[in-house]
Structure formats: C-alpha cells, structure tokens
mmCIF file of C-alpha atoms in Angstrom:
data_model
loop_
_atom_site.group_PDB
_atom_site.id
_atom_site.type_symbol
_atom_site.label_atom_id
_atom_site.label_comp_id
_atom_site.label_asym_id
_atom_site.label_seq_id
_atom_site.Cartn_x
_atom_site.Cartn_y
_atom_site.Cartn_z
ATOM 1 C CA UNK A 1 10.054 4.474 -4.704
ATOM 2 C CA UNK A 2 9.356 5.064 -8.445
ATOM 3 C CA UNK A 3 10.836 2.579 -10.964
ATOM 4 C CA UNK A 4 12.875 0.815 -8.117
ATOM 5 C CA UNK A 5 12.949 -2.496 -9.976
ATOM 6 C CA UNK A 6 14.549 -1.068 -12.950
ATOM 7 C CA UNK A 7 17.533 -0.446 -10.968
ATOM 8 C CA UNK A 8 20.499 -2.596 -10.838
ATOM 9 C CA UNK A 9 21.669 -4.243 -7.513
ATOM 10 C CA UNK A 10 24.026 -1.334 -6.603
ATOM 11 C CA UNK A 11 21.346 1.231 -7.555
ATOM 12 C CA UNK A 12 18.769 -0.279 -5.339
ATOM 13 C CA UNK A 13 21.040 -0.358 -2.475
ATOM 14 C CA UNK A 14 21.761 3.272 -2.897
ATOM 15 C CA UNK A 15 18.044 4.142 -3.303
ATOM 16 C CA UNK A 16 17.238 2.282 -0.006
ATOM 17 C CA UNK A 17 20.095 4.086 1.929
ATOM 18 C CA UNK A 18 18.675 7.452 0.469
ATOM 19 C CA UNK A 19 15.152 6.676 1.359
ATOM 20 C CA UNK A 20 16.182 5.606 5.003
ATOM 21 C CA UNK A 21 18.225 8.804 5.600
ATOM 22 C CA UNK A 22 15.747 11.135 4.058
ATOM 23 C CA UNK A 23 12.898 9.534 6.009
ATOM 24 C CA UNK A 24 14.638 9.978 9.229
ATOM 25 C CA UNK A 25 15.553 13.505 8.621
ATOM 26 C CA UNK A 26 12.006 14.556 7.589
ATOM 27 C CA UNK A 27 10.508 12.948 10.655
ATOM 28 C CA UNK A 28 12.824 14.637 12.942
ATOM 29 C CA UNK A 29 12.454 17.855 11.141
ATOM 30 C CA UNK A 30 8.647 18.184 11.777
ATOM 31 C CA UNK A 31 8.991 16.843 15.467
ATOM 32 C CA UNK A 32 7.464 13.309 14.909
ATOM 33 C CA UNK A 33 9.190 10.403 16.658
ATOM 34 C CA UNK A 34 10.239 7.830 14.136
ATOM 35 C CA UNK A 35 10.977 5.273 17.013
ATOM 36 C CA UNK A 36 7.125 5.334 17.824
ATOM 37 C CA UNK A 37 6.190 4.097 14.257
ATOM 38 C CA UNK A 38 5.555 0.436 13.736
ATOM 39 C CA UNK A 39 6.742 -0.308 10.187
ATOM 40 C CA UNK A 40 6.797 -3.170 7.733
ATOM 41 C CA UNK A 41 9.589 -2.818 5.330
ATOM 42 C CA UNK A 42 9.673 -3.417 1.666
ATOM 43 C CA UNK A 43 12.763 -3.042 -0.609
ATOM 44 C CA UNK A 44 11.087 0.063 -2.262
ATOM 45 C CA UNK A 45 9.497 1.581 0.481
ATOM 46 C CA UNK A 46 7.532 0.879 3.808
ATOM 47 C CA UNK A 47 4.237 0.655 5.509
ATOM 48 C CA UNK A 48 4.080 2.808 8.454
ATOM 49 C CA UNK A 49 1.573 2.653 11.379
ATOM 50 C CA UNK A 50 1.560 6.015 13.496
ATOM 51 C CA UNK A 51 0.879 6.056 17.100
ATOM 52 C CA UNK A 52 -2.691 7.298 18.132
ATOM 53 C CA UNK A 53 -1.183 10.680 19.272
ATOM 54 C CA UNK A 54 0.433 11.356 15.958
ATOM 55 C CA UNK A 55 -0.861 14.669 14.424
ATOM 56 C CA UNK A 56 -2.655 14.201 10.996
ATOM 57 C CA UNK A 57 -2.070 17.822 10.024
ATOM 58 C CA UNK A 58 1.765 17.568 10.852
ATOM 59 C CA UNK A 59 1.807 14.263 8.566
ATOM 60 C CA UNK A 60 0.037 15.805 5.586
ATOM 61 C CA UNK A 61 0.997 19.570 5.810
ATOM 62 C CA UNK A 62 4.691 19.145 7.181
ATOM 63 C CA UNK A 63 6.037 15.659 6.676
ATOM 64 C CA UNK A 64 5.181 15.248 2.964
ATOM 65 C CA UNK A 65 6.562 18.748 1.975
ATOM 66 C CA UNK A 66 9.734 17.825 4.097
ATOM 67 C CA UNK A 67 10.182 14.569 2.202
ATOM 68 C CA UNK A 68 9.894 16.434 -1.103
ATOM 69 C CA UNK A 69 12.285 19.093 -0.196
ATOM 70 C CA UNK A 70 15.070 16.838 1.135
ATOM 71 C CA UNK A 71 14.702 14.390 -1.955
ATOM 72 C CA UNK A 72 14.947 17.502 -4.285
ATOM 73 C CA UNK A 73 18.244 18.257 -2.567
ATOM 74 C CA UNK A 74 19.472 14.805 -2.840
ATOM 75 C CA UNK A 75 18.137 14.252 -6.443
ATOM 76 C CA UNK A 76 19.909 17.607 -7.796
ATOM 77 C CA UNK A 77 22.406 16.683 -10.378
ATOM 78 C CA UNK A 78 21.797 12.841 -10.554
ATOM 79 C CA UNK A 79 20.823 11.153 -13.704
ATOM 80 C CA UNK A 80 17.108 10.273 -13.935
ATOM 81 C CA UNK A 81 17.658 6.701 -13.308
ATOM 82 C CA UNK A 82 19.451 7.505 -9.993
ATOM 83 C CA UNK A 83 16.771 9.841 -8.512
ATOM 84 C CA UNK A 84 14.766 8.748 -5.642
ATOM 85 C CA UNK A 85 10.969 9.733 -6.082
ATOM 86 C CA UNK A 86 8.200 8.599 -3.751
ATOM 87 C CA UNK A 87 4.416 7.903 -4.102
ATOM 88 C CA UNK A 88 2.929 8.358 -0.688
ATOM 89 C CA UNK A 89 -0.565 7.471 0.654
ATOM 90 C CA UNK A 90 -2.286 8.518 3.859
ATOM 91 C CA UNK A 91 -5.219 6.999 5.202
ATOM 92 C CA UNK A 92 -6.781 6.419 8.869
ATOM 93 C CA UNK A 93 -8.377 3.673 10.589
ATOM 94 C CA UNK A 94 -8.300 0.592 12.822
ATOM 95 C CA UNK A 95 -5.234 -1.807 12.425
ATOM 96 C CA UNK A 96 -4.501 -4.965 14.276
ATOM 97 C CA UNK A 97 -0.806 -4.834 15.118
ATOM 98 C CA UNK A 98 -0.738 -8.379 16.423
ATOM 99 C CA UNK A 99 -1.189 -10.193 13.023
ATOM 100 C CA UNK A 100 0.858 -13.386 12.277
ATOM 101 C CA UNK A 101 2.003 -11.988 8.860
ATOM 102 C CA UNK A 102 1.703 -8.231 8.693
ATOM 103 C CA UNK A 103 -1.119 -5.919 10.006
ATOM 104 C CA UNK A 104 -4.732 -6.944 9.287
ATOM 105 C CA UNK A 105 -7.132 -4.239 8.583
ATOM 106 C CA UNK A 106 -9.247 -2.656 5.762
ATOM 107 C CA UNK A 107 -7.214 0.531 6.606
ATOM 108 C CA UNK A 108 -3.922 -1.200 5.477
ATOM 109 C CA UNK A 109 -5.606 -2.566 2.347
ATOM 110 C CA UNK A 110 -6.952 0.936 1.435
ATOM 111 C CA UNK A 111 -3.823 2.687 1.804
ATOM 112 C CA UNK A 112 -1.933 0.127 -0.412
ATOM 113 C CA UNK A 113 -4.500 0.537 -3.008
ATOM 114 C CA UNK A 114 -4.089 4.172 -3.065
ATOM 115 C CA UNK A 115 -0.450 4.046 -3.162
ATOM 116 C CA UNK A 116 -0.824 1.837 -6.263
ATOM 117 C CA UNK A 117 -3.348 3.942 -8.097
ATOM 118 C CA UNK A 118 -2.415 4.740 -11.615
ATOM 119 C CA UNK A 119 -3.528 8.308 -11.108
ATOM 120 C CA UNK A 120 -0.829 8.681 -8.545
ATOM 121 C CA UNK A 121 1.798 7.331 -10.895
ATOM 122 C CA UNK A 122 0.423 9.669 -13.460
ATOM 123 C CA UNK A 123 0.965 12.749 -11.131
ATOM 124 C CA UNK A 124 4.448 11.799 -10.283
ATOM 125 C CA UNK A 125 5.373 11.524 -13.950
ATOM 126 C CA UNK A 126 3.590 14.743 -14.911
ATOM 127 C CA UNK A 127 5.417 16.901 -12.473
ATOM 128 C CA UNK A 128 8.946 15.971 -13.383
ATOM 129 C CA UNK A 129 10.766 18.302 -11.015
ATOM 130 C CA UNK A 130 8.756 16.985 -7.988
ATOM 131 C CA UNK A 131 10.023 14.242 -5.757
ATOM 132 C CA UNK A 132 6.799 13.246 -4.126
ATOM 133 C CA UNK A 133 3.353 12.617 -5.119
ATOM 134 C CA UNK A 134 0.693 12.531 -2.253
ATOM 135 C CA UNK A 135 -2.695 10.739 -2.389
ATOM 136 C CA UNK A 136 -5.040 10.989 0.688
ATOM 137 C CA UNK A 137 -8.185 9.192 1.370
ATOM 138 C CA UNK A 138 -11.628 10.876 1.469
ATOM 139 C CA UNK A 139 -11.674 10.774 5.155
ATOM 140 C CA UNK A 140 -8.302 12.447 5.582
ATOM 141 C CA UNK A 141 -9.311 15.128 3.037
ATOM 142 C CA UNK A 142 -12.518 15.732 4.918
ATOM 143 C CA UNK A 143 -11.162 15.695 8.442
ATOM 144 C CA UNK A 144 -7.883 17.409 7.846
ATOM 145 C CA UNK A 145 -7.234 18.989 4.362
ATOM 146 C CA UNK A 146 -10.470 20.859 3.704
ATOM 147 C CA UNK A 147 -10.080 22.835 7.078
ATOM 148 C CA UNK A 148 -6.854 24.205 5.836
ATOM 149 C CA UNK A 149 -4.855 23.068 8.917
ATOM 150 C CA UNK A 150 -1.163 24.291 8.956
ATOM 151 C CA UNK A 151 -1.759 26.247 5.709
ATOM 152 C CA UNK A 152 -3.006 23.341 3.666
ATOM 153 C CA UNK A 153 -4.782 24.641 0.405
ATOM 154 C CA UNK A 154 -7.627 22.198 -0.408
ATOM 155 C CA UNK A 155 -7.875 23.860 -3.942
ATOM 156 C CA UNK A 156 -4.451 22.560 -4.767
ATOM 157 C CA UNK A 157 -5.811 18.902 -4.174
ATOM 158 C CA UNK A 158 -7.128 17.091 -7.300
ATOM 159 C CA UNK A 159 -10.051 14.875 -6.614
ATOM 160 C CA UNK A 160 -9.797 11.434 -8.239
ATOM 161 C CA UNK A 161 -11.541 8.024 -8.172
ATOM 162 C CA UNK A 162 -9.073 5.203 -7.462
ATOM 163 C CA UNK A 163 -9.935 1.788 -9.128
ATOM 164 C CA UNK A 164 -7.539 -0.985 -8.244
ATOM 165 C CA UNK A 165 -8.680 -4.551 -8.265
ATOM 166 C CA UNK A 166 -11.994 -4.592 -6.348
ATOM 167 C CA UNK A 167 -11.504 -1.394 -4.792
ATOM 168 C CA UNK A 168 -13.141 1.698 -5.922
ATOM 169 C CA UNK A 169 -13.301 4.925 -3.828
ATOM 170 C CA UNK A 170 -12.732 8.564 -4.140
ATOM 171 C CA UNK A 171 -9.321 10.180 -3.080
ATOM 172 C CA UNK A 172 -7.380 13.379 -3.529
ATOM 173 C CA UNK A 173 -3.833 14.043 -4.984
ATOM 174 C CA UNK A 174 -1.469 16.645 -3.836
ATOM 175 C CA UNK A 175 2.149 17.436 -5.234
ATOM 176 C CA UNK A 176 4.306 19.881 -3.140
ATOM 177 C CA UNK A 177 4.906 23.114 -4.705
ATOM 178 C CA UNK A 178 2.670 22.239 -7.725
ATOM 179 C CA UNK A 179 -0.975 22.732 -8.462
ATOM 180 C CA UNK A 180 -2.094 19.247 -8.782
ATOM 181 C CA UNK A 181 -5.711 20.528 -9.674
ATOM 182 C CA UNK A 182 -4.264 21.238 -13.130
ATOM 183 C CA UNK A 183 -3.613 17.624 -13.835
ATOM 184 C CA UNK A 184 -5.195 16.007 -17.075
ATOM 185 C CA UNK A 185 -5.575 12.283 -16.618
ATOM 186 C CA UNK A 186 -3.844 10.129 -19.271
ATOM 187 C CA UNK A 187 -6.080 7.763 -21.315
ATOM 188 C CA UNK A 188 -6.516 4.537 -19.356
ATOM 189 C CA UNK A 189 -5.825 6.138 -16.088
ATOM 190 C CA UNK A 190 -8.134 5.303 -13.036
ATOM 191 C CA UNK A 191 -10.236 8.339 -13.817
ATOM 192 C CA UNK A 192 -10.053 10.303 -16.857
ATOM 193 C CA UNK A 193 -12.360 12.965 -15.566
ATOM 194 C CA UNK A 194 -10.980 13.956 -12.270
ATOM 195 C CA UNK A 195 -13.552 16.356 -11.459
ATOM 196 C CA UNK A 196 -16.252 13.431 -11.606
ATOM 197 C CA UNK A 197 -15.656 12.593 -7.917
ATOM 198 C CA UNK A 198 -15.559 16.158 -6.586
ATOM 199 C CA UNK A 199 -18.425 17.954 -4.836
ATOM 200 C CA UNK A 200 -18.847 21.655 -4.398
ATOM 201 C CA UNK A 201 -18.927 21.275 -0.603
ATOM 202 C CA UNK A 202 -15.608 19.252 -0.665
ATOM 203 C CA UNK A 203 -13.528 21.760 -2.592
ATOM 204 C CA UNK A 204 -15.017 24.990 -1.383
ATOM 205 C CA UNK A 205 -12.633 26.865 0.741
ATOM 206 C CA UNK A 206 -13.570 27.143 4.451
ATOM 207 C CA UNK A 207 -13.931 30.729 5.708
ATOM 208 C CA UNK A 208 -11.347 31.638 8.107
ATOM 209 C CA UNK A 209 -13.773 32.334 10.922
ATOM 210 C CA UNK A 210 -14.949 28.671 10.623
ATOM 211 C CA UNK A 211 -11.390 27.034 10.587
ATOM 212 C CA UNK A 212 -11.022 25.166 13.743
ATOM 213 C CA UNK A 213 -7.350 25.142 14.965
ATOM 214 C CA UNK A 214 -5.811 21.987 15.933
ATOM 215 C CA UNK A 215 -5.633 23.038 19.665
ATOM 216 C CA UNK A 216 -9.297 23.547 19.506
ATOM 217 C CA UNK A 217 -10.073 19.880 18.494
ATOM 218 C CA UNK A 218 -12.140 17.727 20.935
ATOM 219 C CA UNK A 219 -10.022 15.876 23.596
ATOM 220 C CA UNK A 220 -10.957 12.541 24.579
ATOM 221 C CA UNK A 221 -9.396 10.308 27.253
ATOM 222 C CA UNK A 222 -9.524 6.447 27.712
ATOM 223 C CA UNK A 223 -7.638 4.661 30.246
ATOM 224 C CA UNK A 224 -5.003 7.490 30.494
ATOM 225 C CA UNK A 225 -4.514 7.714 26.773
ATOM 226 C CA UNK A 226 -5.371 11.178 25.480
ATOM 227 C CA UNK A 227 -5.732 12.117 21.755
ATOM 228 C CA UNK A 228 -6.688 15.329 20.136
ATOM 229 C CA UNK A 229 -9.036 15.394 17.125
ATOM 230 C CA UNK A 230 -10.142 12.341 15.202
ATOM 231 C CA UNK A 231 -9.323 8.954 16.636
ATOM 232 C CA UNK A 232 -10.125 5.257 16.594
ATOM 233 C CA UNK A 233 -9.783 2.827 19.464
ATOM 234 C CA UNK A 234 -10.062 -0.811 19.373
ATOM 235 C CA UNK A 235 -8.437 -4.265 20.069
ATOM 236 C CA UNK A 236 -4.902 -5.196 19.374
ATOM 237 C CA UNK A 237 -3.916 -1.497 18.757
ATOM 238 C CA UNK A 238 -4.906 1.400 16.570
ATOM 239 C CA UNK A 239 -3.705 3.635 13.828
ATOM 240 C CA UNK A 240 -4.112 7.173 13.223
ATOM 241 C CA UNK A 241 -3.053 8.444 9.946
ATOM 242 C CA UNK A 242 -1.813 5.068 8.342
ATOM 243 C CA UNK A 243 0.984 5.945 5.904
ATOM 244 C CA UNK A 244 2.249 3.913 3.111
ATOM 245 C CA UNK A 245 5.522 4.973 1.348
ATOM 246 C CA UNK A 246 6.634 3.847 -1.939
ATOM 247 C CA UNK A 247 5.680 0.330 -2.937
ATOM 248 C CA UNK A 248 6.665 -2.066 -5.715
ATOM 249 C CA UNK A 249 4.860 -1.644 -9.137
ATOM 250 C CA UNK A 250 2.068 -3.699 -9.069
ATOM 251 C CA UNK A 251 2.614 -5.030 -5.410
ATOM 252 C CA UNK A 252 -0.007 -6.720 -3.442
ATOM 253 C CA UNK A 253 -1.286 -5.361 -0.187
#
C-alpha cells in the first residue's frame, strides 16, 4: 500500500481492513480461489503464492483491473491520506513452500524487487486517479502479455529496467485504464530512458491469426496434476504467477 507508514494507528487499521475486503472481492469476481493461495502477510500488503493451476492471463488481465476498479470505488470521496492505492508485482517461478522463515526462492526475491522499484512508485504517483500500478517480469510479459490474452494490450505496457540493490532486470509497467507507455521517468528513477530496455519484437502487436487462445495452450500431466500453459514443477511446491501486493517502502525481501 502506498504511504502506509505515514498513517496513524487507526488509519493503518482501516487501510488493512480495506485491503483485505477488496482483495477478497476482486479474487471472487474473477473466479479465482482465495483459499488456495499461500500467503505471507505484512501490515501494508502480502506476498501471495498461487497454485499451479492458476491462470496467469486471469491474474494479469482480470484480477489487477478488478482491484483497481474496487479501490477506485472505495477511495471515492476520501481525503488523499485515507485512500488505499497499491503497487502490484507479478512473476512466475519455483518457490519452496517449506521454508523455516518464509518462502525461499529467486522468484520471491525478484517479485519483491519489482514491487520496490522506483519506476513503479513513480507510475502510481503520475496517474493520480489510478488505484493500482502493476509491474510484471520479462517472463510474464513474454508468456502472457505480448500474446494479447484476455484483451491485454501490449502497447499499453511501458518497458523499464529495474535496479534495486544487486537486482538488475527488464520489466513492464501497466496502469489500468491509463496508457503507461506515455510515462516520463523522473530524474533519479531506475531507468530515465524507458525505451532503452524495449525491443521491436517485444512490443510489436501479435497478429490475430497468430494469437494462441488459452484453451489451445499445451497440456502437461504429472502424477495426476494437470496444468495448461507455462508451468514449473519442483520439490517442496511450485508457484505459477507469484504475486506480491503492496509492500513497505524500502522493505526487505
């Protein structure tokens, strides 16, 4: 949640209540099962590990806009300091669910770094009427966004390079109902020249005749577990579409 630590105790309590209620409503609205998520709570957000059968197109194209829509309704008429606005990061990869103190795995580290990117904070501040700013990893953009699943518009995603501590990787920013590709990075942000990390192949629209439907994605079955589309399987559990919502300013992964 944006500027969570600047709220007083009652303000933090109300923000947490709103976050929980909106998340629950948004997940139910798009047909996902909140009870199937494995979560690690923080006061100002959460890390969510989605089950292997979760649909990445649903998470990116439907859940994030639903969060934005519900939060816009909640925030209507509130003072700026009372509004709940989210930074959301989505990545996919292997996660060990049996860690002694959290969820070990590079995928978790990366999604936390993406969430803490200055360019994402800048995007949320730039679009003052928005309630959610999303950043997706290069692999999510490549596997989901660029194919236009569920009406996604790749040209509305802004290519950025995220540099947080020792992390340095390309990513893509999207703001529901806004054109994030028009963003101009502020001085001192992660990547003043957003186009630097873009390639013609990555941002070129995919012809309709070449767009695969989700139902056409390859199906794999391992020991009775079926997944459609990209998936990773490994010891101690897996994650498809690791999602990190909110996050304390400057929080450690």
